[in-house]
Amino acid sequence: QQQVKQSPQSLIVQKGGISIINCAYENTAFDYFPWYQQFPGKGPALLIAIRPDVSEKKEGRFTISFNKSAKQFSLHIMDSQPGDSATYFCAASIKGSSNTGKLIFGQGTTLQVKP
Amino acid sequence: EAQVTQNPRYLITVTGKKLTVTCSQNMNHEYMSWYRQDPGLGLRQIYYSMNVEVTDKGDVPEGYKVSRKEKRNFPLILESPSPNQTSLYFCASSSMRKETQYFGPGTRLLVL
C-alpha cells in the first residue's frame, strides 16, 4: 500500500531524445508527487512536483504526466542533454498525515544521455 | 547559503563501535528526517522529527537512535553498528508549510 514502483531501473538515451520514467502507486491517499534528481556524490534535489488535481505540469524541458485513475505518473525529459545524466527518483507523500514530511520513494532510475 | 550539512561524509567502522552522524540545517525548518539509500530500494525513512524534542520512527528504525535538542541539529546515532547498516545516509529538512525537502550531501558508511 505504501509502495511506489518505478521503472525502468536504467535508461540510455541519445542527446536530443526523450527520456521517460514511469511510476505507479497503490495508496489513493497520496496527494503530492515530486520527482528528485540526484547527481553522483550529491543529495537528491527537487526537480518538479505535481498534485493529483492536475494531469500535467511542465517546467522547461521537464514534464510530469499524471493519471489518477490508473494511479500512475511519469517524468518526461524533452531534448535530453548529457548534463541530465543522473539518478531520478519519483516519490509520494500525504500532506495531512501525522508524518507530513515523509516521502515514499521509488527505486530510482539511472539515466545516461549519450552525446 | 541555505543548506543541510552532514558530517562525516565518509566513515569506515567496525561492528559494535558506537558512532554519530551529525546533521545541521540553517533554514529554521521544523521538520527533519533521516533516510538511508540502498541500491534497488530507493530511499527509506529511518526517523523523523516534527520539532524540538519531538521524534518518531520511520519505516526502518531498528538499530538507530536520534535526538532533537535544538531546532537546527538532528544527529543520527548507531549504538552498535552492524554490517547490514552499511549504506548511504541522507538527512533532510523542510518547513511544515511547504512540502519541498532539502537533502544533505550524504554520509557513506561502511561497517566491517
CSV table of C-alpha atoms in Angstrom, one decimal:
chain,number,residue,atom,x,y,z
A,1,GLN,CA,0.0,0.0,0.0
A,2,GLN,CA,2.8,2.4,0.8
A,3,GLN,CA,5.0,1.4,-2.1
A,4,VAL,CA,5.9,3.4,-5.2
A,5,LYS,CA,7.1,1.3,-8.1
A,6,GLN,CA,9.5,2.9,-10.6
A,7,SER,CA,10.7,1.8,-14.0
A,8,PRO,CA,13.0,1.3,-15.8
A,9,GLN,CA,15.9,0.8,-13.4
A,10,SER,CA,18.3,2.3,-16.0
A,11,LEU,CA,17.9,4.2,-19.2
A,12,ILE,CA,20.2,5.2,-22.0
A,13,VAL,CA,19.1,8.0,-24.4
A,14,GLN,CA,20.8,9.8,-27.2
A,15,LYS,CA,21.3,13.6,-26.9
A,16,GLY,CA,18.2,15.3,-28.1
A,17,GLY,CA,15.9,12.4,-27.4
A,18,ILE,CA,13.1,12.0,-25.0
A,19,SER,CA,13.6,10.3,-21.6
A,20,ILE,CA,10.6,8.7,-20.0
A,21,ILE,CA,10.4,7.3,-16.4
A,22,ASN,CA,7.3,5.8,-15.0
A,23,CYS,CA,6.0,5.3,-11.5
A,24,ALA,CA,2.9,3.6,-10.1
A,25,TYR,CA,1.4,3.7,-6.6
A,26,GLU,CA,-1.4,2.0,-4.7
A,27,ASN,CA,-2.3,4.3,-1.9
A,28,THR,CA,-5.0,6.7,-3.1
A,29,ALA,CA,-4.3,8.9,0.0
A,30,PHE,CA,-1.1,10.2,-1.6
A,31,ASP,CA,-1.6,13.8,-2.6
A,32,TYR,CA,1.8,15.1,-3.5
A,33,PHE,CA,4.1,13.6,-6.2
A,34,PRO,CA,7.6,15.0,-6.5
A,35,TRP,CA,10.5,14.0,-8.7
A,36,TYR,CA,14.0,14.3,-7.3
A,37,GLN,CA,17.2,14.4,-9.3
A,38,GLN,CA,20.5,13.1,-7.8
A,39,PHE,CA,24.0,13.6,-9.2
A,40,PRO,CA,26.8,11.3,-8.1
A,41,GLY,CA,28.1,12.3,-4.6
A,42,LYS,CA,25.2,14.7,-4.0
A,43,GLY,CA,21.9,14.5,-2.2
A,44,PRO,CA,18.6,14.4,-4.0
A,45,ALA,CA,17.2,17.7,-5.1
A,46,LEU,CA,13.6,18.5,-6.0
A,47,LEU,CA,13.2,18.7,-9.8
A,48,ILE,CA,9.4,19.1,-10.3
A,49,ALA,CA,6.3,18.1,-8.4
A,50,ILE,CA,2.6,17.7,-9.1
A,51,ARG,CA,-0.7,17.3,-7.2
A,52,PRO,CA,-3.4,14.9,-8.2
A,53,ASP,CA,-5.8,17.7,-9.2
A,54,VAL,CA,-3.9,18.3,-12.4
A,55,SER,CA,-3.0,15.9,-15.2
A,56,GLU,CA,0.2,17.6,-16.4
A,57,LYS,CA,2.8,20.0,-15.2
A,58,LYS,CA,5.6,21.4,-17.3
A,59,GLU,CA,8.8,23.2,-16.2
A,60,GLY,CA,11.2,23.9,-19.1
A,61,ARG,CA,12.2,20.5,-20.6
A,62,PHE,CA,10.7,18.5,-17.7
A,63,THR,CA,7.1,17.4,-17.7
A,64,ILE,CA,5.1,15.3,-15.2
A,65,SER,CA,2.1,13.4,-16.6
A,66,PHE,CA,-0.4,12.2,-14.0
A,67,ASN,CA,-3.1,9.6,-14.5
A,68,LYS,CA,-5.2,9.5,-11.3
A,69,SER,CA,-7.5,6.7,-12.4
A,70,ALA,CA,-4.5,4.4,-13.3
A,71,LYS,CA,-2.5,5.5,-10.3
A,72,GLN,CA,0.5,6.3,-12.4
A,73,PHE,CA,2.7,9.2,-13.1
A,74,SER,CA,5.7,9.7,-15.3
A,75,LEU,CA,8.5,12.1,-15.9
A,76,HIS,CA,9.3,13.2,-19.5
A,77,ILE,CA,12.6,14.9,-20.3
A,78,MET,CA,12.5,16.5,-23.7
A,79,ASP,CA,15.6,17.2,-25.7
A,80,SER,CA,17.7,15.2,-23.2
A,81,GLN,CA,21.2,16.6,-22.6
A,82,PRO,CA,24.3,14.9,-21.3
A,83,GLY,CA,24.0,17.2,-18.2
A,84,ASP,CA,20.7,15.4,-17.4
A,85,SER,CA,22.6,12.2,-16.7
A,86,ALA,CA,21.7,11.5,-13.1
A,87,THR,CA,19.6,9.2,-11.0
A,88,TYR,CA,15.9,10.1,-10.8
A,89,PHE,CA,13.5,9.2,-8.0
A,90,CYS,CA,9.8,9.6,-8.0
A,91,ALA,CA,8.2,9.9,-4.6
A,92,ALA,CA,4.8,10.4,-3.0
A,93,SER,CA,3.5,11.7,0.3
A,94,ILE,CA,0.4,12.5,2.3
A,95,LYS,CA,0.3,16.1,3.4
A,96,GLY,CA,-2.3,15.7,6.1
A,97,SER,CA,-0.7,12.7,7.7
A,98,SER,CA,0.9,12.5,11.2
A,99,ASN,CA,4.2,12.3,9.4
A,100,THR,CA,3.6,15.1,7.0
A,101,GLY,CA,7.1,15.3,5.6
A,102,LYS,CA,7.6,11.7,4.9
A,103,LEU,CA,8.4,10.8,1.3
A,104,ILE,CA,7.9,7.3,-0.1
A,105,PHE,CA,10.5,6.9,-2.8
A,106,GLY,CA,10.5,4.7,-5.9
A,107,GLN,CA,13.6,2.5,-6.6
A,108,GLY,CA,15.3,5.1,-8.8
A,109,THR,CA,16.3,5.3,-12.4
A,110,THR,CA,19.8,5.9,-13.6
A,111,LEU,CA,19.7,8.0,-16.8
A,112,GLN,CA,22.6,8.2,-19.2
A,113,VAL,CA,22.4,10.7,-22.0
A,114,LYS,CA,24.9,9.9,-24.7
A,115,PRO,CA,26.5,12.8,-26.7
B,1,GLU,CA,23.5,29.9,1.7
B,2,ALA,CA,20.6,27.7,2.7
B,3,GLN,CA,21.8,24.2,3.2
B,4,VAL,CA,21.8,21.0,5.1
B,5,THR,CA,25.2,19.8,6.2
B,6,GLN,CA,26.2,16.3,7.3
B,7,ASN,CA,29.4,15.0,8.9
B,8,PRO,CA,31.3,12.9,8.3
B,9,ARG,CA,30.9,12.4,4.6
B,10,TYR,CA,32.6,9.0,4.7
B,11,LEU,CA,33.0,6.7,7.6
B,12,ILE,CA,34.5,3.2,8.0
B,13,THR,CA,34.0,1.5,11.3
B,14,VAL,CA,33.8,-1.9,12.9
B,15,THR,CA,30.8,-3.8,14.2
B,16,GLY,CA,29.7,-2.6,17.7
B,17,LYS,CA,31.6,0.7,17.8
B,18,LYS,CA,29.2,3.4,18.5
B,19,LEU,CA,29.1,6.3,16.1
B,20,THR,CA,27.2,9.5,15.5
B,21,VAL,CA,26.4,11.2,12.2
B,22,THR,CA,25.6,14.9,12.6
B,23,CYS,CA,23.1,16.9,10.6
B,24,SER,CA,22.5,20.6,10.7
B,25,GLN,CA,20.3,23.0,8.7
B,26,ASN,CA,20.3,26.8,8.6
B,27,MET,CA,16.8,27.3,7.2
B,28,ASN,CA,14.9,27.3,10.5
B,29,HIS,CA,12.9,24.2,9.3
B,30,GLU,CA,10.7,22.4,11.8
B,31,TYR,CA,10.7,19.1,10.1
B,32,MET,CA,13.9,16.9,9.8
B,33,SER,CA,14.4,13.3,8.9
B,34,TRP,CA,17.0,10.7,8.1
B,35,TYR,CA,16.9,8.3,5.1
B,36,ARG,CA,19.1,5.5,4.0
B,37,GLN,CA,19.6,4.8,0.3
B,38,ASP,CA,20.3,1.3,-0.8
B,39,PRO,CA,20.6,0.0,-4.4
B,40,GLY,CA,17.3,-1.1,-5.8
B,41,LEU,CA,15.4,0.1,-2.8
B,42,GLY,CA,15.4,3.9,-3.2
B,43,LEU,CA,15.4,6.0,0.0
B,44,ARG,CA,13.7,4.8,3.1
B,45,GLN,CA,12.9,6.9,6.1
B,46,ILE,CA,14.7,5.9,9.4
B,47,TYR,CA,13.5,8.6,11.9
B,48,TYR,CA,11.8,11.9,11.7
B,49,SER,CA,11.3,15.0,13.9
B,50,MET,CA,8.4,17.4,13.7
B,51,ASN,CA,10.1,19.9,16.1
B,52,VAL,CA,12.4,20.2,19.0
B,53,GLU,CA,12.1,17.2,21.4
B,54,VAL,CA,9.5,15.6,19.0
B,55,THR,CA,10.8,12.5,17.2
B,56,ASP,CA,9.3,9.3,15.9
B,57,LYS,CA,10.1,6.2,13.9
B,58,GLY,CA,10.1,6.0,10.2
B,59,ASP,CA,10.0,2.8,8.2
B,60,VAL,CA,13.4,1.3,9.1
B,61,PRO,CA,14.3,2.5,12.6
B,62,GLU,CA,15.9,-0.7,14.0
B,63,GLY,CA,19.4,-0.1,15.2
B,64,TYR,CA,19.2,3.7,15.1
B,65,LYS,CA,18.5,6.5,17.6
B,66,VAL,CA,18.0,10.2,17.1
B,67,SER,CA,17.7,13.3,19.2
B,68,ARG,CA,16.4,16.8,18.6
B,69,LYS,CA,17.6,19.1,21.3
B,70,GLU,CA,18.0,22.1,19.1
B,71,LYS,CA,15.9,23.1,16.0
B,72,ARG,CA,18.9,23.1,13.7
B,73,ASN,CA,20.5,19.8,14.6
B,74,PHE,CA,19.3,16.2,14.2
B,75,PRO,CA,22.1,13.7,14.9
B,76,LEU,CA,21.8,10.0,13.9
B,77,ILE,CA,23.2,7.6,16.4
B,78,LEU,CA,24.2,4.0,15.8
B,79,GLU,CA,24.8,2.5,19.2
B,80,SER,CA,26.1,-0.9,18.0
B,81,PRO,CA,26.6,-0.8,14.2
B,82,SER,CA,26.3,-4.0,12.2
B,83,PRO,CA,27.3,-4.8,8.6
B,84,ASN,CA,23.6,-4.5,7.4
B,85,GLN,CA,23.8,-0.8,8.3
B,86,THR,CA,26.4,-0.3,5.6
B,87,SER,CA,24.6,2.3,3.4
B,88,LEU,CA,24.4,5.8,2.2
B,89,TYR,CA,22.6,8.1,4.6
B,90,PHE,CA,20.8,11.4,4.0
B,91,CYS,CA,19.5,14.0,6.3
B,92,ALA,CA,16.6,16.1,5.0
B,93,SER,CA,14.7,19.1,6.3
B,94,SER,CA,11.6,21.1,5.3
B,95,SER,CA,9.2,23.7,6.5
B,96,MET,CA,5.9,22.5,7.9
B,97,ARG,CA,4.2,24.9,5.5
B,98,LYS,CA,5.8,23.6,2.3
B,99,GLU,CA,6.5,20.1,1.0
B,100,THR,CA,9.9,20.7,-0.5
B,101,GLN,CA,12.5,18.7,1.3
B,102,TYR,CA,16.1,19.7,1.2
B,103,PHE,CA,18.7,17.0,1.4
B,104,GLY,CA,22.2,17.0,2.8
B,105,PRO,CA,25.1,15.7,0.7
B,106,GLY,CA,25.1,12.2,2.2
B,107,THR,CA,27.2,10.1,4.5
B,108,ARG,CA,28.6,6.9,3.1
B,109,LEU,CA,29.0,4.4,6.0
B,110,LEU,CA,30.8,1.0,5.8
B,111,VAL,CA,30.5,-1.3,8.8
B,112,LEU,CA,33.1,-4.1,8.8
